[in-house]
Amino acid sequence: MTAERPLFTAVSSSVRQLFQLLKCINFAQKAHVRISSEGLRFAVEESRVIQGIVFLEHALFSSYIYSDSMVEHADEDDDDDDNTIVFQISLTALLETLQIFGVNDVKDRWTSHESTYSGTAGSLARGSSATPFGNRALGVTGMCRLSYAAKGEPLCVAIEESGITTTCEMVTYEPDYQDEIPLQRDALAMKIIMRSHWLYDAFTELSSTSPSRLTIEVSPSAPYLVFSSTGPLGSATIEFSKDQQLLETFQVPKRTVNSYKHSLIKAASRAMQIATKVSIRGDDQGVLSLQFMIELEGGGVSFIDFRFVPLLPEEGEEDEDNEEDHDDDMGEVAPQD
């Protein structure tokens, strides 16, 4: 009797590439997995105040087979749209499996650059072909095969390296949640694109005060982008100018100030460290999105999206901000076209 074809099968030529991407969202034990014809999506959340999402496009795999018709037949009684495969797995166990042959951790790719916020120094060497997922950084790559036979079945992970193959079957669970932390894309209060290592440098500097919260202030006039923190060891403030060499994109219609728990932002520091660019977005409700673009071996890219719920304003803080906004509104009026 012929065995039924699995619902999903994918082969990656670099197990370390998968490991390093998933390691960036390793702040919770379980990951929500969604498989579709477009690719693999891993999402991790904690207490509905932080969420990390890694999307692996199908083109990143050397082989990607998704049996759409079989999924539709299996879920014909379900209400799921898009006919996707959805389950939860232990992210901790998956990472342990992916590094079963050992993985050289990615070092800080900017350890040699001069820390600056003027935008004139500290840039990457454009002639260099090294990437955080290149063979030079990761060593010899291994092959990884992922397969999912049917709903409720384990996720099978087979890793081959140097002629040795290890197969692990990971228990899958019913998902605890499916909704993302909402970001109102039609009501953005800010959209800023910059080099990720500049954000990483700023965050590292602010962390020196051991703060409990990180405040982000944006304004259409100077100071344009301000990160500040206060902790038992003091306070720190870092300002970014609107120079296009520093801020590739700067779309801020009005002054906005929001604070976030420092320990939550710290969960994104690994992605900050290895990404090339970061898109900083925030909506009118204060929800913050940090979307990192990471270059992969062979010229491909992958994206990691973190979302954070803001802290409630401290007593007296909201009134002060409202007064400042009112003063700004009574000030200079821009000429009409």
Short mmCIF file of C-alpha atoms in Angstrom, two decimals:
data_model
loop_
_atom_site.label_atom_id
_atom_site.label_comp_id
_atom_site.label_asym_id
_atom_site.label_seq_id
_atom_site.Cartn_x
_atom_site.Cartn_y
_atom_site.Cartn_z
CA MET A 1 0.00 0.00 0.00
CA THR A 2 1.43 3.38 -1.06
CA ALA A 3 1.89 5.94 1.71
CA GLU A 4 -0.02 9.18 1.32
CA ARG A 5 1.91 12.23 0.25
CA PRO A 6 2.65 14.66 3.14
CA LEU A 7 0.72 17.91 3.30
CA PHE A 8 3.99 19.82 3.36
CA THR A 9 7.64 19.16 2.56
CA ALA A 10 10.51 21.65 2.31
CA VAL A 11 14.26 21.29 1.97
CA SER A 12 16.80 23.94 2.97
CA SER A 13 20.45 23.74 1.99
CA SER A 14 21.46 25.59 5.16
CA VAL A 15 20.20 24.44 8.54
CA ARG A 16 22.22 27.21 10.19
CA GLN A 17 20.31 29.82 8.22
CA LEU A 18 17.04 28.55 9.71
CA PHE A 19 18.58 28.41 13.17
CA GLN A 20 19.85 31.98 13.13
CA LEU A 21 16.53 33.40 11.95
CA LEU A 22 14.45 31.50 14.50
CA LYS A 23 16.95 32.33 17.26
CA CYS A 24 15.98 36.00 16.80
CA ILE A 25 12.48 35.32 18.22
CA ASN A 26 13.57 32.95 20.97
CA PHE A 27 11.91 34.85 23.85
CA ALA A 28 9.09 32.32 24.46
CA GLN A 29 8.94 28.54 24.59
CA LYS A 30 6.25 27.87 21.97
CA ALA A 31 5.93 29.12 18.40
CA HIS A 32 2.78 29.44 16.34
CA VAL A 33 3.44 27.92 12.87
CA ARG A 34 1.45 28.76 9.76
CA ILE A 35 2.26 26.97 6.49
CA SER A 36 0.92 28.16 3.15
CA SER A 37 1.86 28.07 -0.50
CA GLU A 38 3.79 31.33 0.02
CA GLY A 39 6.06 30.05 2.79
CA LEU A 40 6.54 29.29 6.48
CA ARG A 41 5.54 31.73 9.19
CA PHE A 42 6.74 31.39 12.80
CA ALA A 43 5.16 33.68 15.41
CA VAL A 44 6.01 33.99 19.11
CA GLU A 45 4.18 36.15 21.64
CA GLU A 46 4.27 36.87 25.34
CA SER A 47 1.32 38.15 27.40
CA ARG A 48 -0.09 39.90 24.30
CA VAL A 49 2.39 42.77 24.73
CA ILE A 50 5.17 41.56 22.41
CA GLN A 51 5.13 39.48 19.27
CA GLY A 52 7.93 38.29 17.00
CA ILE A 53 7.28 36.97 13.49
CA VAL A 54 9.70 35.26 11.10
CA PHE A 55 8.52 34.64 7.56
CA LEU A 56 10.46 32.20 5.39
CA GLU A 57 9.43 32.66 1.77
CA HIS A 58 9.14 29.47 -0.28
CA ALA A 59 11.89 30.75 -2.63
CA LEU A 60 14.40 30.48 0.25
CA PHE A 61 14.09 26.69 0.12
CA SER A 62 15.72 24.53 -2.53
CA SER A 63 12.51 22.46 -2.58
CA TYR A 64 9.07 23.49 -1.32
CA ILE A 65 5.97 21.32 -1.80
CA TYR A 66 2.64 22.41 -0.36
CA SER A 67 -0.39 20.21 -1.10
CA ASP A 68 -3.05 22.91 -1.23
CA SER A 69 -5.82 20.61 -2.44
CA MET A 70 -5.17 18.10 0.36
CA VAL A 71 -5.27 20.86 2.99
CA GLU A 72 -8.56 22.13 1.58
CA HIS A 73 -10.07 18.64 1.75
CA ALA A 74 -8.77 18.01 5.28
CA ASP A 75 -10.16 21.31 6.60
CA GLU A 76 -13.41 21.42 4.69
CA ASP A 77 -15.37 21.59 7.97
CA ASP A 78 -13.14 24.28 9.48
CA ASP A 79 -13.65 28.02 9.27
CA ASP A 80 -9.98 28.77 8.46
CA ASP A 81 -9.58 30.98 5.41
CA ASP A 82 -6.68 30.63 2.98
CA ASN A 83 -6.59 26.85 3.65
CA THR A 84 -3.37 27.12 5.65
CA ILE A 85 -1.80 24.59 8.01
CA VAL A 86 -1.73 25.95 11.57
CA PHE A 87 -0.24 24.44 14.73
CA GLN A 88 2.10 25.15 17.64
CA ILE A 89 5.44 23.56 18.45
CA SER A 90 8.11 23.95 21.09
CA LEU A 91 10.50 26.58 19.72
CA THR A 92 13.08 25.60 22.33
CA ALA A 93 13.03 21.98 21.13
CA LEU A 94 13.19 23.04 17.47
CA LEU A 95 16.27 25.20 18.06
CA GLU A 96 17.95 22.37 19.97
CA THR A 97 17.24 20.07 17.04
CA LEU A 98 18.57 22.50 14.42
CA GLN A 99 21.88 22.85 16.28
CA ILE A 100 22.30 19.16 16.97
CA PHE A 101 25.53 19.13 14.93
CA GLY A 102 26.67 22.41 16.45
CA VAL A 103 26.21 25.93 15.11
CA ASN A 104 28.75 28.71 15.12
CA ASP A 105 26.94 31.70 16.52
CA VAL A 106 26.92 34.89 14.44
CA LYS A 107 29.29 37.51 15.81
CA ASP A 108 28.58 41.19 15.77
CA ARG A 109 29.14 42.14 12.14
CA TRP A 110 29.88 45.74 13.15
CA THR A 111 32.41 45.19 15.92
CA SER A 112 35.03 47.11 13.97
CA HIS A 113 32.96 50.13 12.98
CA GLU A 114 33.16 53.45 14.81
CA SER A 115 30.04 54.17 16.78
CA THR A 116 28.50 57.40 15.50
CA TYR A 117 25.10 58.94 14.94
CA SER A 118 26.14 61.55 12.37
CA GLY A 119 25.72 59.14 9.48
CA THR A 120 29.22 59.79 8.09
CA ALA A 121 31.11 56.94 9.70
CA GLY A 122 30.47 53.38 10.72
CA SER A 123 29.09 52.32 7.34
CA LEU A 124 29.49 48.81 6.02
CA ALA A 125 32.20 48.03 3.51
CA ARG A 126 30.24 47.89 0.26
CA GLY A 127 32.85 45.77 -1.43
CA SER A 128 32.63 43.03 1.14
CA SER A 129 30.67 39.89 0.23
CA ALA A 130 30.36 38.69 3.83
CA THR A 131 26.84 38.30 5.19
CA PRO A 132 25.68 37.12 8.62
CA PHE A 133 24.52 33.89 6.99
CA GLY A 134 27.51 33.31 4.72
CA ASN A 135 29.78 30.28 4.90
CA ARG A 136 32.52 32.44 6.41
CA ALA A 137 30.32 33.27 9.41
CA LEU A 138 28.53 29.96 9.78
CA GLY A 139 31.01 27.33 8.65
CA VAL A 140 29.97 24.37 6.49
CA THR A 141 26.23 24.32 5.88
CA GLY A 142 24.05 21.30 6.56
CA MET A 143 20.83 20.26 4.83
CA CYS A 144 17.47 20.33 6.60
CA ARG A 145 14.23 18.65 5.50
CA LEU A 146 10.91 19.62 7.07
CA SER A 147 7.73 17.60 6.54
CA TYR A 148 4.22 17.51 7.95
CA ALA A 149 2.17 14.42 7.06
CA ALA A 150 -1.33 15.32 8.22
CA LYS A 151 -3.28 17.37 10.72
CA GLY A 152 -2.34 16.40 14.28
CA GLU A 153 0.82 14.56 13.15
CA PRO A 154 4.33 15.52 14.33
CA LEU A 155 6.53 17.94 12.42
CA CYS A 156 9.40 15.85 11.08
CA VAL A 157 12.84 17.49 11.01
CA ALA A 158 15.64 15.61 9.23
CA ILE A 159 19.15 17.10 9.30
CA GLU A 160 22.04 15.81 7.19
CA GLU A 161 25.63 16.87 7.57
CA SER A 162 28.88 15.14 6.60
CA GLY A 163 27.00 11.98 5.63
CA ILE A 164 25.17 11.75 8.97
CA THR A 165 21.38 12.09 9.06
CA THR A 166 19.37 12.73 12.22
CA THR A 167 15.56 12.65 12.19
CA CYS A 168 13.43 14.18 14.94
CA GLU A 169 9.65 14.14 15.26
CA MET A 170 8.32 17.17 17.09
CA VAL A 171 4.92 17.07 18.78
CA THR A 172 2.45 19.62 17.39
CA TYR A 173 -0.23 21.33 19.47
CA GLU A 174 -3.48 23.16 18.82
CA PRO A 175 -2.65 26.90 18.56
CA ASP A 176 -3.44 29.03 21.61
CA TYR A 177 -3.82 32.20 19.55
CA GLN A 178 -3.90 33.28 15.91
CA ASP A 179 -4.39 37.04 15.88
CA GLU A 180 -1.49 39.45 15.48
CA ILE A 181 -1.00 42.49 17.66
CA PRO A 182 -2.86 44.96 15.44
CA LEU A 183 -0.94 47.71 13.66
CA GLN A 184 -3.19 50.28 12.00
CA ARG A 185 -1.36 50.73 8.69
CA ASP A 186 -3.89 53.34 7.54
CA ALA A 187 -3.26 55.44 10.66
CA LEU A 188 0.53 55.46 11.03
CA ALA A 189 2.02 58.10 13.31
CA MET A 190 5.53 57.38 12.05
CA LYS A 191 7.42 55.42 9.42
CA ILE A 192 11.21 55.54 9.55
CA ILE A 193 13.74 53.39 7.68
CA MET A 194 17.38 53.38 8.76
CA ARG A 195 20.45 51.18 9.06
CA SER A 196 19.78 48.56 11.70
CA HIS A 197 23.22 48.83 13.29
CA TRP A 198 22.60 52.49 14.13
CA LEU A 199 19.49 51.46 16.05
CA TYR A 200 21.49 48.69 17.72
CA ASP A 201 24.20 51.17 18.76
CA ALA A 202 21.60 53.55 20.19
CA PHE A 203 19.83 50.78 22.10
CA THR A 204 23.14 49.52 23.52
CA GLU A 205 24.05 53.01 24.70
CA LEU A 206 20.66 53.52 26.35
CA SER A 207 20.85 50.13 28.05
CA SER A 208 23.89 51.27 30.03
CA THR A 209 21.58 53.04 32.50
CA SER A 210 19.71 49.78 33.31
CA PRO A 211 16.36 51.42 32.43
CA SER A 212 12.91 49.96 32.92
CA ARG A 213 11.39 51.84 29.99
CA LEU A 214 12.46 53.20 26.63
CA THR A 215 10.80 56.36 25.28
CA ILE A 216 10.57 57.15 21.57
CA GLU A 217 9.73 60.70 20.49
CA VAL A 218 9.23 61.70 16.86
CA SER A 219 8.42 65.10 15.42
CA PRO A 220 8.18 66.70 11.95
CA SER A 221 10.53 69.42 13.27
CA ALA A 222 13.79 69.20 15.23
CA PRO A 223 14.51 67.13 17.24
CA TYR A 224 13.17 64.64 14.69
CA LEU A 225 13.86 61.27 16.31
CA VAL A 226 14.76 60.93 19.99
CA PHE A 227 15.38 57.80 22.06
CA SER A 228 15.62 58.29 25.81
CA SER A 229 15.82 56.17 28.94
CA THR A 230 16.12 56.68 32.67
CA GLY A 231 17.36 54.13 35.18
CA PRO A 232 19.09 53.74 38.54
CA LEU A 233 22.45 54.46 36.88
CA GLY A 234 21.32 57.71 35.26
CA SER A 235 19.59 58.88 32.11
CA ALA A 236 20.54 58.93 28.43
CA THR A 237 19.17 60.60 25.32
CA ILE A 238 20.11 60.00 21.69
CA GLU A 239 18.89 62.25 18.88
CA PHE A 240 18.91 61.47 15.15
CA SER A 241 18.92 64.22 12.56
CA LYS A 242 16.75 64.11 9.44
CA ASP A 243 19.74 63.62 7.15
CA GLN A 244 18.72 61.26 4.35
CA GLN A 245 22.05 59.45 4.67
CA LEU A 246 21.04 58.63 8.24
CA LEU A 247 17.26 58.21 7.95
CA GLU A 248 16.50 56.73 4.55
CA THR A 249 12.76 57.33 5.03
CA PHE A 250 11.17 59.75 7.47
CA GLN A 251 7.39 60.13 7.45
CA VAL A 252 6.10 61.79 10.64
CA PRO A 253 2.94 63.91 10.34
CA LYS A 254 2.88 65.10 13.97
CA ARG A 255 4.76 64.92 17.26
CA THR A 256 4.28 61.61 19.06
CA VAL A 257 5.74 60.27 22.30
CA ASN A 258 5.37 56.67 23.50
CA SER A 259 7.18 54.52 26.05
CA TYR A 260 7.83 50.78 25.99
CA LYS A 261 9.15 48.26 28.45
CA HIS A 262 12.91 48.07 27.95
CA SER A 263 13.11 44.32 28.55
CA LEU A 264 10.65 43.74 25.70
CA ILE A 265 12.59 45.86 23.21
CA LYS A 266 15.70 43.96 24.30
CA ALA A 267 14.13 40.80 22.86
CA ALA A 268 14.70 42.30 19.39
CA SER A 269 18.39 43.10 19.98
CA ARG A 270 19.63 39.98 18.23
CA ALA A 271 17.71 40.91 15.08
CA MET A 272 19.03 44.49 15.36
CA GLN A 273 22.56 43.12 15.45
CA ILE A 274 22.44 41.04 12.27
CA ALA A 275 19.92 42.93 10.12
CA THR A 276 20.83 45.33 7.33
CA LYS A 277 17.91 47.74 7.63
CA VAL A 278 15.03 48.33 10.00
CA SER A 279 11.63 49.87 9.37
CA ILE A 280 10.27 51.63 12.49
CA ARG A 281 6.52 52.12 12.37
CA GLY A 282 4.00 53.22 14.97
CA ASP A 283 0.26 53.84 14.79
CA ASP A 284 -2.00 56.31 16.58
CA GLN A 285 -2.57 53.80 19.39
CA GLY A 286 1.17 53.62 20.12
CA VAL A 287 1.71 50.08 18.80
CA LEU A 288 5.34 49.84 17.67
CA SER A 289 6.57 47.69 14.79
CA LEU A 290 10.26 46.98 14.19
CA GLN A 291 10.64 45.14 10.89
CA PHE A 292 14.17 43.93 10.15
CA MET A 293 15.53 43.06 6.72
CA ILE A 294 18.20 40.34 6.90
CA GLU A 295 20.41 39.44 3.96
CA LEU A 296 20.85 35.74 3.27
CA GLU A 297 23.48 33.77 1.42
CA GLY A 298 22.87 33.81 -2.32
CA GLY A 299 21.33 37.27 -2.46
CA GLY A 300 17.97 36.54 -0.82
CA VAL A 301 16.44 38.42 2.08
CA SER A 302 14.17 37.53 4.96
CA PHE A 303 12.11 39.71 7.28
CA ILE A 304 11.54 39.59 11.03
CA ASP A 305 8.76 41.72 12.48
CA PHE A 306 8.48 42.63 16.16
CA ARG A 307 5.43 44.38 17.57
CA PHE A 308 5.16 46.01 20.99
CA VAL A 309 2.25 47.38 23.00
CA PRO A 310 3.06 50.75 24.63
CA LEU A 311 3.10 51.44 28.34
CA LEU A 312 0.33 53.58 29.79
CA PRO A 313 1.43 57.21 30.31
CA GLU A 314 2.53 58.01 33.83
CA GLU A 315 0.41 60.40 35.85
CA GLY A 316 0.84 63.97 34.60
CA GLU A 317 2.79 62.87 31.53
CA GLU A 318 -0.21 62.79 29.19
CA ASP A 319 -1.39 66.26 30.22
CA GLU A 320 2.09 67.68 29.60
CA ASP A 321 2.22 66.18 26.11
CA ASN A 322 -1.22 67.55 25.28
CA GLU A 323 -0.16 71.03 26.37
CA GLU A 324 2.95 70.87 24.18
CA ASP A 325 0.93 69.68 21.18
CA HIS A 326 -1.52 72.55 21.75
CA ASP A 327 1.36 75.05 21.81
CA ASP A 328 2.69 73.61 18.57
CA ASP A 329 -0.73 73.96 16.92
CA MET A 330 -0.87 77.68 17.91
CA GLY A 331 2.55 78.33 16.46
CA GLU A 332 3.74 78.82 12.93
CA VAL A 333 1.24 77.88 10.22
CA ALA A 334 2.63 76.22 7.13
CA PRO A 335 1.92 78.07 3.88
CA GLN A 336 -0.75 76.52 1.68
CA ASP A 337 0.07 75.44 -1.84
#
